[in-house]
Short mmCIF file of C-alpha atoms and ligand atoms in Angstrom, two decimals:
data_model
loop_
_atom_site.label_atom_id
_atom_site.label_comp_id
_atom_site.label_asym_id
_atom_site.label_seq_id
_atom_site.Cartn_x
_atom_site.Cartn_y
_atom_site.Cartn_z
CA UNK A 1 0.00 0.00 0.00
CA UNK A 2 1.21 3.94 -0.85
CA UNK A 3 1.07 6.60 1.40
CA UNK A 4 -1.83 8.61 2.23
CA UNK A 5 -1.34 10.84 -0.55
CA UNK A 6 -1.23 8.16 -3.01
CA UNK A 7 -4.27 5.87 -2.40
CA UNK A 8 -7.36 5.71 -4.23
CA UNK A 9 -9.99 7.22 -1.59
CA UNK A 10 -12.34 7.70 -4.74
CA UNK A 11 -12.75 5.39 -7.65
CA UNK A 12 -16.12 7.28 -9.82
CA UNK A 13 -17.51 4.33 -11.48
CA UNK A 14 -19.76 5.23 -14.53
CA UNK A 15 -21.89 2.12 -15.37
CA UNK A 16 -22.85 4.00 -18.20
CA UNK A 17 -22.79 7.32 -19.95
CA UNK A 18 -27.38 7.14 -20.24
CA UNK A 19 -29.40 9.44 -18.59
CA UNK A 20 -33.10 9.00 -18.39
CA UNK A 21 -33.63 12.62 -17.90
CA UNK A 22 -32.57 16.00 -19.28
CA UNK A 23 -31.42 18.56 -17.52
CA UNK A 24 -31.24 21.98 -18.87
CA UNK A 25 -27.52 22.61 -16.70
CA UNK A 26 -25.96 18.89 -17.72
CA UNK A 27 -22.52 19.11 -18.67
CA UNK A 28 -22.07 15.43 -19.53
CA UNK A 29 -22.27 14.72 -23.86
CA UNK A 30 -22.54 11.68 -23.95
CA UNK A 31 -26.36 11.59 -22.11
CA UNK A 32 -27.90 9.71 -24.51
CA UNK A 33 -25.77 6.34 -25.34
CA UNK A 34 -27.23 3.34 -23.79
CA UNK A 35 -24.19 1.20 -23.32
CA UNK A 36 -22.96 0.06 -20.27
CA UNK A 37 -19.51 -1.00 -18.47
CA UNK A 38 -19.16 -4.74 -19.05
CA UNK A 39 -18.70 -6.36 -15.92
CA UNK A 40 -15.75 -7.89 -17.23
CA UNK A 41 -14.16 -4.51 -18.02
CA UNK A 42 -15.23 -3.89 -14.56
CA UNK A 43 -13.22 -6.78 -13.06
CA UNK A 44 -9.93 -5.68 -15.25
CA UNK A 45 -10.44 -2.02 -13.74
CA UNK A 46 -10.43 -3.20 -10.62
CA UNK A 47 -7.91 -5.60 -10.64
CA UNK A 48 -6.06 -2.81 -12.68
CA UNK A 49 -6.26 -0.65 -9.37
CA UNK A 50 -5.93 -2.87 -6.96
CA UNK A 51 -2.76 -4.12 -8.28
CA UNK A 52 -1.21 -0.18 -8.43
CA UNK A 53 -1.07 -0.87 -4.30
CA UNK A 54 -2.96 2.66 -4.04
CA UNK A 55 -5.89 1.22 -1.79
CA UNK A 56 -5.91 1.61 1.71
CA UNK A 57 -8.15 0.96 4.33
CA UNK A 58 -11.09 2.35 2.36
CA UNK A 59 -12.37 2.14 -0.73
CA UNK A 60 -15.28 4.09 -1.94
CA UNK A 61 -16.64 3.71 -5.28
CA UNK A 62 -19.34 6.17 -6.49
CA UNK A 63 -21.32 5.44 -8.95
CA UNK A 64 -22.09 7.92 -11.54
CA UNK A 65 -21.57 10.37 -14.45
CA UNK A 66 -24.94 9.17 -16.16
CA UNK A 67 -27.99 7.92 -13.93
CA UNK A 68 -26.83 4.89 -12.61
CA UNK A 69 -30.49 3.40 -11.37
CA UNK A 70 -30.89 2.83 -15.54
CA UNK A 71 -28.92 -0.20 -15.44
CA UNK A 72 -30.91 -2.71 -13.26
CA UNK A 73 -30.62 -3.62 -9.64
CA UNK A 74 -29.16 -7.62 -10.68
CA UNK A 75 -26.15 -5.87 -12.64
CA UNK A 76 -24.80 -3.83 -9.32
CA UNK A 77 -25.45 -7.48 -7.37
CA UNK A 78 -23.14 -9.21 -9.74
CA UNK A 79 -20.22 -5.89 -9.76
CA UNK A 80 -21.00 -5.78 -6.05
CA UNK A 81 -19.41 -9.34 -5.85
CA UNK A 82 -16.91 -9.31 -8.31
CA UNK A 83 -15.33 -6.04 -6.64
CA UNK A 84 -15.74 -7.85 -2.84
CA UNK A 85 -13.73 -11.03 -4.54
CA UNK A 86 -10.81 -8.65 -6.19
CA UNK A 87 -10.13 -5.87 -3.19
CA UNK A 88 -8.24 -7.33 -0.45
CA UNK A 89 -10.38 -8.22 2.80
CA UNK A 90 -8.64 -5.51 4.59
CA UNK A 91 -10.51 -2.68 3.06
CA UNK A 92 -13.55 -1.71 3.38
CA UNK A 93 -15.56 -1.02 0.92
CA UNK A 94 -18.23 1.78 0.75
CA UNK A 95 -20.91 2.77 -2.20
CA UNK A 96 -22.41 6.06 -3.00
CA UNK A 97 -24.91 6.05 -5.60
CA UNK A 98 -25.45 9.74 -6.72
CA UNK A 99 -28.79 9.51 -8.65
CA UNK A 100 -31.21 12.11 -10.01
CA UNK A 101 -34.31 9.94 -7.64
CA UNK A 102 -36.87 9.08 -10.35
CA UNK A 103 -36.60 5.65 -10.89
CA UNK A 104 -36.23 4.66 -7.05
CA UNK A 105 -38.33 2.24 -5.29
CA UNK A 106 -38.74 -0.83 -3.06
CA UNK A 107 -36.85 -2.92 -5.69
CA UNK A 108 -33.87 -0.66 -5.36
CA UNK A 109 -34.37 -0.14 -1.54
CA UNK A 110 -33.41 -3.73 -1.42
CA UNK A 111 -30.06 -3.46 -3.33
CA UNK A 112 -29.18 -0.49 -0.81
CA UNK A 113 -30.40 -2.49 2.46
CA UNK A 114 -28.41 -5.63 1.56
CA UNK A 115 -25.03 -3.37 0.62
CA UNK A 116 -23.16 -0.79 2.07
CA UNK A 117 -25.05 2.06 0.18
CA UNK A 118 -25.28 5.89 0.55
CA UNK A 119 -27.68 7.68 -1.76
CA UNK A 120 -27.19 10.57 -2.81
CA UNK A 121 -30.38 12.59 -4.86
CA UNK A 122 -30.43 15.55 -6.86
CA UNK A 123 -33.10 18.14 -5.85
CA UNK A 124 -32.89 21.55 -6.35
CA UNK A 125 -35.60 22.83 -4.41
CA UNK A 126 -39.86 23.20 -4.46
CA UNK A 127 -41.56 22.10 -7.77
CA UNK A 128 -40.68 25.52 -9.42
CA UNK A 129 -37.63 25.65 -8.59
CA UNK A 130 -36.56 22.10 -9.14
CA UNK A 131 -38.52 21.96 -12.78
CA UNK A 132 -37.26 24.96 -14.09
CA UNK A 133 -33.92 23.04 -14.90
CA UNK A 134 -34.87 19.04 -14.29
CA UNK A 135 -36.73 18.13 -16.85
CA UNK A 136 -37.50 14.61 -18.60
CA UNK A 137 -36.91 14.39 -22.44
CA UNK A 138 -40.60 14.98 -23.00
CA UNK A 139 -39.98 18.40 -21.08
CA UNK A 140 -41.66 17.15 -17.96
CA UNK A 141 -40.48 18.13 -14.78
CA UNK A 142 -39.28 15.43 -12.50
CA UNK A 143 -39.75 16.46 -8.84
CA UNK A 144 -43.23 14.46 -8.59
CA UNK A 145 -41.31 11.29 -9.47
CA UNK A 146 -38.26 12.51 -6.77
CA UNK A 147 -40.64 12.74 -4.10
CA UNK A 148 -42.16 9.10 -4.81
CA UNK A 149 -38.09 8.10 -5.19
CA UNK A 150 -37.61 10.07 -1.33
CA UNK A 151 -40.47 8.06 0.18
CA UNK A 152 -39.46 5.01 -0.90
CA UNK A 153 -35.92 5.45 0.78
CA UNK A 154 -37.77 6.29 4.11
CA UNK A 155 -40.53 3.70 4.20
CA UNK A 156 -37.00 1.78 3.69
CA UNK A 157 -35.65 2.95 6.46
CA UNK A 158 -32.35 4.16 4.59
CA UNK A 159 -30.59 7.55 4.90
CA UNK A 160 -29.57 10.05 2.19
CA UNK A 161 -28.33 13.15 1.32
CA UNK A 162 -29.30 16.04 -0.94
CA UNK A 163 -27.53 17.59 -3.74
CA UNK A 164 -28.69 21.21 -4.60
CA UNK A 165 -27.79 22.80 -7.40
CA UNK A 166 -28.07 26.80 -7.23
CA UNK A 167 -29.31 28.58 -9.70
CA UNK A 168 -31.35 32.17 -11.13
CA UNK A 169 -34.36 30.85 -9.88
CA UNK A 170 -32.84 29.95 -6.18
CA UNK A 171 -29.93 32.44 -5.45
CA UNK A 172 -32.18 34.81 -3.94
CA UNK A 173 -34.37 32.58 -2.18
CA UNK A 174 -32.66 31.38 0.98
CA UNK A 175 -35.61 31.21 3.22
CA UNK A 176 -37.49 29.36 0.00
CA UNK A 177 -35.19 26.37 -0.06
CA UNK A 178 -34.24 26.84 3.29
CA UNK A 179 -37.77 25.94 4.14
CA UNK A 180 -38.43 23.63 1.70
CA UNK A 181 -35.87 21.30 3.00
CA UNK A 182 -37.47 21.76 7.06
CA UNK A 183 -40.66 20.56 5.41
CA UNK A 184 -39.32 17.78 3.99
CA UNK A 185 -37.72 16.68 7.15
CA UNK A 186 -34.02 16.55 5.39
CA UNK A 187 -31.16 15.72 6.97
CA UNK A 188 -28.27 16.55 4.75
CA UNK A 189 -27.70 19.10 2.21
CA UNK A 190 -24.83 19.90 -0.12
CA UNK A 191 -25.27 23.00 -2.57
CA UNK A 192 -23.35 23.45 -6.35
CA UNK A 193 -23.76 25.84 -8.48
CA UNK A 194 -24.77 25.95 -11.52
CA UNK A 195 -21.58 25.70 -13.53
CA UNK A 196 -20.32 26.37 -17.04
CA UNK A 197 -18.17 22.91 -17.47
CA UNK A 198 -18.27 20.47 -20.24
CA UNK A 199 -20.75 21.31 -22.92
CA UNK A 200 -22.88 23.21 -20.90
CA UNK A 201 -21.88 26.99 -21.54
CA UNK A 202 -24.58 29.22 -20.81
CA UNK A 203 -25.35 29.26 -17.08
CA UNK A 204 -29.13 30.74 -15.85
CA UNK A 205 -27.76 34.02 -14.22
CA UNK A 206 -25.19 36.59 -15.01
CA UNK A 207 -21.54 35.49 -14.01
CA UNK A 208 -20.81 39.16 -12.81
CA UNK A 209 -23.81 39.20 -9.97
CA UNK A 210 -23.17 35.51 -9.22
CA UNK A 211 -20.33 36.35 -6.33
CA UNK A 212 -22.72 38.34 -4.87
CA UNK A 213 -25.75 36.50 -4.54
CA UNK A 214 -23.49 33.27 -3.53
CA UNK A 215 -22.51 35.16 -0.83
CA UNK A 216 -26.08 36.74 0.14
CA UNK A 217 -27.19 32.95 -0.20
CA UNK A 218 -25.24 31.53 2.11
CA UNK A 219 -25.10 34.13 4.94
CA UNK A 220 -28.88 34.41 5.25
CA UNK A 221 -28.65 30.16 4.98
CA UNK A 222 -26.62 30.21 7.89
CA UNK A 223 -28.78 32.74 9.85
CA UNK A 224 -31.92 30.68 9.14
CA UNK A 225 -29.94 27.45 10.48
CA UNK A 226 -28.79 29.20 13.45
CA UNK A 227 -32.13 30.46 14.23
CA UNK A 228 -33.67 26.81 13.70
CA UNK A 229 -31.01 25.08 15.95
CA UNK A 230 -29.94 23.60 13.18
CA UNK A 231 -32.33 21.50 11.74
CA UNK A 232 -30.06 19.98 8.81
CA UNK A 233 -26.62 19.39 8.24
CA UNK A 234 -24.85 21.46 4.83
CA UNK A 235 -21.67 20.50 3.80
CA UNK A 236 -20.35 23.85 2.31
CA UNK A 237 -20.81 25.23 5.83
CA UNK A 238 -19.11 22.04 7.54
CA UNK A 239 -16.19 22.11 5.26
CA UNK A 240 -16.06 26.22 5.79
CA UNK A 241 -15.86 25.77 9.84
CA UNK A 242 -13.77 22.57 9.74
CA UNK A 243 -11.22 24.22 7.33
CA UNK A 244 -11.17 27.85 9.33
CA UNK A 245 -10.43 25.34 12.96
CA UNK A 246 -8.20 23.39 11.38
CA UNK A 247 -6.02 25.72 9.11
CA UNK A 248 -3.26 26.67 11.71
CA UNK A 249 -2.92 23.05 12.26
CA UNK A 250 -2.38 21.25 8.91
CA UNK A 251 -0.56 21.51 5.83
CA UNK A 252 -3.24 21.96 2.70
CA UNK A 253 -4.49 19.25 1.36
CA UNK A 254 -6.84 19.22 -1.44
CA UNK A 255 -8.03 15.52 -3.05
CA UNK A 256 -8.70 17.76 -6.46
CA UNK A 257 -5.66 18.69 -7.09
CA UNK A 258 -3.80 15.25 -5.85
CA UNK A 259 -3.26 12.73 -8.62
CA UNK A 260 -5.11 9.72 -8.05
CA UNK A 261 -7.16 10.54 -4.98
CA UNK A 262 -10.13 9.85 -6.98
CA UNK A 263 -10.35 7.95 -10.08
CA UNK A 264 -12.71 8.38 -12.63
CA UNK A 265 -13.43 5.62 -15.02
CA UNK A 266 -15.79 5.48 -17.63
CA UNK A 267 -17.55 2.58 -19.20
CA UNK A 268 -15.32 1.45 -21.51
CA UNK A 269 -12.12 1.36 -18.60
CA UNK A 270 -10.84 4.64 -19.52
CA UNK A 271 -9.36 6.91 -16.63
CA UNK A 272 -8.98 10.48 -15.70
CA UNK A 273 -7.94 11.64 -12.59
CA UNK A 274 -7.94 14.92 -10.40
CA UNK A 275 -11.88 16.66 -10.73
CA UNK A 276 -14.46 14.20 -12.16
CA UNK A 277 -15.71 16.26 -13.71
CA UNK A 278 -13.04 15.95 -16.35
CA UNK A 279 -13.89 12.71 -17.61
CA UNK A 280 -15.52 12.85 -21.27
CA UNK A 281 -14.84 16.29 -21.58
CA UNK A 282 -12.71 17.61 -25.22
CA UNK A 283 -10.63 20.67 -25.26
CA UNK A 284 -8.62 22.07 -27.79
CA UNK A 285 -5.57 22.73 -25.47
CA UNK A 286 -5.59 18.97 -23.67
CA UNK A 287 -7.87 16.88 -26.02
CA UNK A 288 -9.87 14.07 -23.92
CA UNK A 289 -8.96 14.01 -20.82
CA UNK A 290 -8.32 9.88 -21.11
CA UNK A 291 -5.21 9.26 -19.91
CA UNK A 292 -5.35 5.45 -20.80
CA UNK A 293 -7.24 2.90 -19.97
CA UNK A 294 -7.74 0.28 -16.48
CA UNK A 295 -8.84 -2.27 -18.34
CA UNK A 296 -5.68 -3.08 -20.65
CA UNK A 297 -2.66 -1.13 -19.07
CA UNK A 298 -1.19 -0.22 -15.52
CA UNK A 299 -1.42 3.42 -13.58
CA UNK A 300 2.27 3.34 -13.65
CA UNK A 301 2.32 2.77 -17.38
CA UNK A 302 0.02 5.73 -18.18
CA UNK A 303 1.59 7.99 -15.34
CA UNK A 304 5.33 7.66 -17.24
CA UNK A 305 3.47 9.27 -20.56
CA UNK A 306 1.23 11.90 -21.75
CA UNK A 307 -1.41 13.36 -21.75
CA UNK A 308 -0.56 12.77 -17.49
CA UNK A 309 2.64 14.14 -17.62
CA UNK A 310 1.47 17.65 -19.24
CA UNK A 311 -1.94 18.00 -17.22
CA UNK A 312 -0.05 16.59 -13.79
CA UNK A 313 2.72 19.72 -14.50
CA UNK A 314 -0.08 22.41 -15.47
CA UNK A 315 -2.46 21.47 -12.23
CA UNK A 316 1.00 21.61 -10.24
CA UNK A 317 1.81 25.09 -11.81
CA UNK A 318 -2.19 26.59 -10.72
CA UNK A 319 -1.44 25.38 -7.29
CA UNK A 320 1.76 27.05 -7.12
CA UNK A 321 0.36 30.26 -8.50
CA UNK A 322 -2.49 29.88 -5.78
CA UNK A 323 0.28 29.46 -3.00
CA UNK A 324 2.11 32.16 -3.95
CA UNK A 325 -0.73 34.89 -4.20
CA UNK A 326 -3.72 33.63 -2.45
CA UNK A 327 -4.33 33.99 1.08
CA UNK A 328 -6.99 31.34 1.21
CA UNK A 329 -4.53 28.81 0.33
CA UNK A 330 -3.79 27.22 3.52
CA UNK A 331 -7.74 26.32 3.40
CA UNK A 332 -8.14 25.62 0.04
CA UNK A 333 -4.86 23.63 -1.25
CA UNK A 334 -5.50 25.18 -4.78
CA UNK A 335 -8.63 24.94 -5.87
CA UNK A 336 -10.78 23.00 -8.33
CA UNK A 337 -8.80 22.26 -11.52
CA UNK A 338 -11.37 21.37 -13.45
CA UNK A 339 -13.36 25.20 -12.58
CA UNK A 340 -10.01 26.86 -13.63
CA UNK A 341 -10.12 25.25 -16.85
CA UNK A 342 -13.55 25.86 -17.65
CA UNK A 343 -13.58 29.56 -16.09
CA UNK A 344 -9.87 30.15 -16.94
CA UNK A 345 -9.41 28.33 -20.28
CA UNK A 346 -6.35 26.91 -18.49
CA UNK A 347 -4.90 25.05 -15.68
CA UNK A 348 -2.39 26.92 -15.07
CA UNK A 349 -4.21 29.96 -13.12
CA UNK A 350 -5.35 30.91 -9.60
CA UNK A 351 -8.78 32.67 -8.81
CA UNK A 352 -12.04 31.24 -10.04
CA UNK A 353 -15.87 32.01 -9.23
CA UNK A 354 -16.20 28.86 -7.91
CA UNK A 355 -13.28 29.40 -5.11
CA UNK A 356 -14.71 32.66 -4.45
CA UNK A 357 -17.92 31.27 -3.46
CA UNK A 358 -16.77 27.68 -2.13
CA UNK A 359 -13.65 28.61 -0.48
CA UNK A 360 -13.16 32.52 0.03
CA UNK A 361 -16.84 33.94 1.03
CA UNK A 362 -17.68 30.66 3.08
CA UNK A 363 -14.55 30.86 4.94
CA UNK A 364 -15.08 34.41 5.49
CA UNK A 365 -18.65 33.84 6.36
CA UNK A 366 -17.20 30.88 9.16
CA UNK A 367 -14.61 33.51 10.54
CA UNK A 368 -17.33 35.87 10.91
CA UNK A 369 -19.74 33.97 12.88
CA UNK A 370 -16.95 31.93 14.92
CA UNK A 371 -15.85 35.71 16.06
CA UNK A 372 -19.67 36.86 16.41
CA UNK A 373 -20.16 34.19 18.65
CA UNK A 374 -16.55 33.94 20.57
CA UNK A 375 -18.07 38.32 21.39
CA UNK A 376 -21.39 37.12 22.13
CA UNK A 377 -20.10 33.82 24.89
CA UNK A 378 -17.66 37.30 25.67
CA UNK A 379 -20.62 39.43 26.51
CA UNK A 380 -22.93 36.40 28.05
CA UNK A 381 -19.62 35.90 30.40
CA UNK A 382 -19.28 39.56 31.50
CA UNK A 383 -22.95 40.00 32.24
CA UNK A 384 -22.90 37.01 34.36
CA UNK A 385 -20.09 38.32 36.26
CA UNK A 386 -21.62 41.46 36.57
CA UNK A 387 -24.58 39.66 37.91
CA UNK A 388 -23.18 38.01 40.23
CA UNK A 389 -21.14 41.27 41.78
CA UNK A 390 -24.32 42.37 41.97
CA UNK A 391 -25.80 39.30 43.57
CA UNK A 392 -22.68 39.38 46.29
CA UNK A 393 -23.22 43.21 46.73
CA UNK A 394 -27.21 42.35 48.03
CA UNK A 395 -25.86 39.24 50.33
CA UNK A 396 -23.10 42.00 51.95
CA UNK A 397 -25.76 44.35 52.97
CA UNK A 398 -28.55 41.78 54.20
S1 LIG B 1 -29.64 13.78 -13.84
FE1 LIG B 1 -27.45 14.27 -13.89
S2 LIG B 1 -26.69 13.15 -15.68
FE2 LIG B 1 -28.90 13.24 -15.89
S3 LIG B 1 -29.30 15.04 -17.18
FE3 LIG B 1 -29.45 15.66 -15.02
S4 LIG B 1 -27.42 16.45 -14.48
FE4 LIG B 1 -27.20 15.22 -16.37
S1 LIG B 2 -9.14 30.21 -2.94
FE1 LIG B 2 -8.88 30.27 -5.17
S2 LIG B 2 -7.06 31.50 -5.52
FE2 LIG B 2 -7.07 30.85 -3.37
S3 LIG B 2 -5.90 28.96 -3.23
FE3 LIG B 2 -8.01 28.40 -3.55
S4 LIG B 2 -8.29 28.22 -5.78
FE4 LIG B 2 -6.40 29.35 -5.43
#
């Protein structure tokens, strides 16, 4: 086994490039091919990465890029096997199907009972907000069919988590989704943005307001939490306090920006590494980002060539620009490669929209309400004192 730095701790899986919906913000081409990974290109992949010694003591393997509940229940029961047989008894192995929620129900609720299973669903907000972008190929919106997938997963008794996506129709609506997800009960929510990446290249809102309304978003989100006690978990605000308590203590690290962290594979065996994001996508300047494939050829053996060798030194490069300019950097390791190359037009660059939402207004958003309430436990403390001055001044004179 490698060090830390070297293992697989994410191995994106896509079981096939299909969708079964449309959605107007996709950024994925290939949406409407029906093949799937054979499971015997699945066993080579996995032997493939097995064999590199990069797995540790956990493996987890998400499925996705494409809807993943299109290929049936039997096929994940058969991969689910084959992947327990090839990775070593030591490590544990965890699944994360990230799914847009239409086509679950009790049939599926089995496959995630038996397994070690975390769903993930996509759900942008109330029907208005959610259909305005999610929309079947017959231009139907899809949020009915969610719900009926969320209600299945709780009759189930199985947890899950909720991918957002922000966009014009939700940045200025906080206490909307806010709301929303109290009424639904949910437990977990992560929030994107709507991005420009892959061949999606007109976003919903104007890029120039979008700092700003980020930033409104998530300070009135946090407000509406704090009033609430709480009543759901969000990531972005997690990360944004964890990183802010933890930044004097540890060197950056950043999984994006660190080759093989995560490992994204696509049906046919072939691998990108760094963002996911990056897998299927052409540009002029890099080509594909395929940098060989799992199912014929070793890590090593594509790692000694290019196209690694040139994308490894130009992600390298952006980081180093980032630590030499950026005073986030010690919280953000550099960045999201994959945003710099779609904002940027290059890897080899710093600041991005995307950091100054995810990284720079959320940490400054954490520092603000860690001080707010270090001043408020400052001004609880001194009144108590002065209470109880007051208290010993009334025993004296009794
Ligand atoms: S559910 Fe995901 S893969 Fe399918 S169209 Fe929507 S964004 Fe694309
Ligand atoms: S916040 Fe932006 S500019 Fe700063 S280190 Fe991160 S990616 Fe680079």
């Amino acid at each position: 086994m490698g060090t830390d730095d070297d293992q697989v701790s994410l191995l994106v899986l896509q079981p096939t490039p299909f969708c079964n919906i449309d959605c107007s913000y996709c950024y994925l081409a290939d949406r409407t091919n029906h093949e799937r990974m054979a499971l015997e290109t699945l066993s080579r992949v996995i032997s493939t990465v097995v064999a590199s010694g990069r797995v540790g003591e956990i493996l987890r393997i998400c499925w996705h890029s494409g809807e993943p509940l299109v290929v049936p229940p039997g096929y994940y029961e058969d991969a689910f096997a084959i992947i327990r047989r090839l990775v070593p008894d030591s490590t544990k192995i965890e699944y994360v199907f990230q799914t847009n929620g239409v086509l679950i129900d009790d049939r599926w609720c089995g496959l995630f009972r038996r397994h070690p299973v975390t769903v993930g669903i996509s759900l942008d907000g109330p029907a208005e907000v959610h259909d305005r972008h999610r929309r079947d190929r017959a231009g139907k919106g899809t949020f009915d069919r969610v719900l009926k997938g969320i209600d299945a997963l709780r009759r189930n008794g199985l947890k899950f988590y909720i991918i957002a996506v922000l966009t014009d129709r939700s940045l200025d609506n906080a206490k909307q989704l806010f709301e929303f997800f109290c009424s639904l009960g949910i437990e977990e929510v992560c929030f994107n943005v709507e991005e420009v990446e892959g061949i999606h290249i007109t976003p919903s809102y104007s890029p120039d307001r979008l700092v700003e309304r980020a930033r409104r978003f998530f300070r009135a989100y946090y407000q509406l939490l704090r009033e609430r006690s709480f009543p759901h978990w969000v990531r972005e605000f997690d990360y944004a306090f964890n990183a802010v308590l933890r930044a004097p203590l540890e060197t950056p690290r950043n999984a994006l920006t660190t080759p093989f962290r995560s490992l994204n594979v696509d049906y046919l065996g072939n691998f990108s590494t760094f963002c996911p994001e990056l897998l299927g996508v052409h540009t002029n300047a890099y080509g594909p980002f395929m940098l060989g494939n799992l199912a014929n050829e070793s890590i090593d053996d594509c790692v000694a060539r290019e196209p690694f060798i040139s994308l490894n030194r130009d992600i390298r490069h952006g980081v180093d620009m980032c630590a030499a300019t950026c005073a986030y950097f010690k919280v953000c390791g550099g960045g999201a490669p994959s945003n710099k190359l779609f904002e940027n037009g290059t890897f080899r660059s710093s600041e991005t929209r995307h950091c100054q939402i995810f990284i720079k207004t959320l940490v400054d958003l954490a520092i603000d309400f860690i001080e707010d309430n270090i001043a408020r436990q400052e001004t609880a403390r001194a009144d108590q004192l002065t209470a109880d001055k007051e208290n010993c001044r009334c025993s004296k004179s009794s």
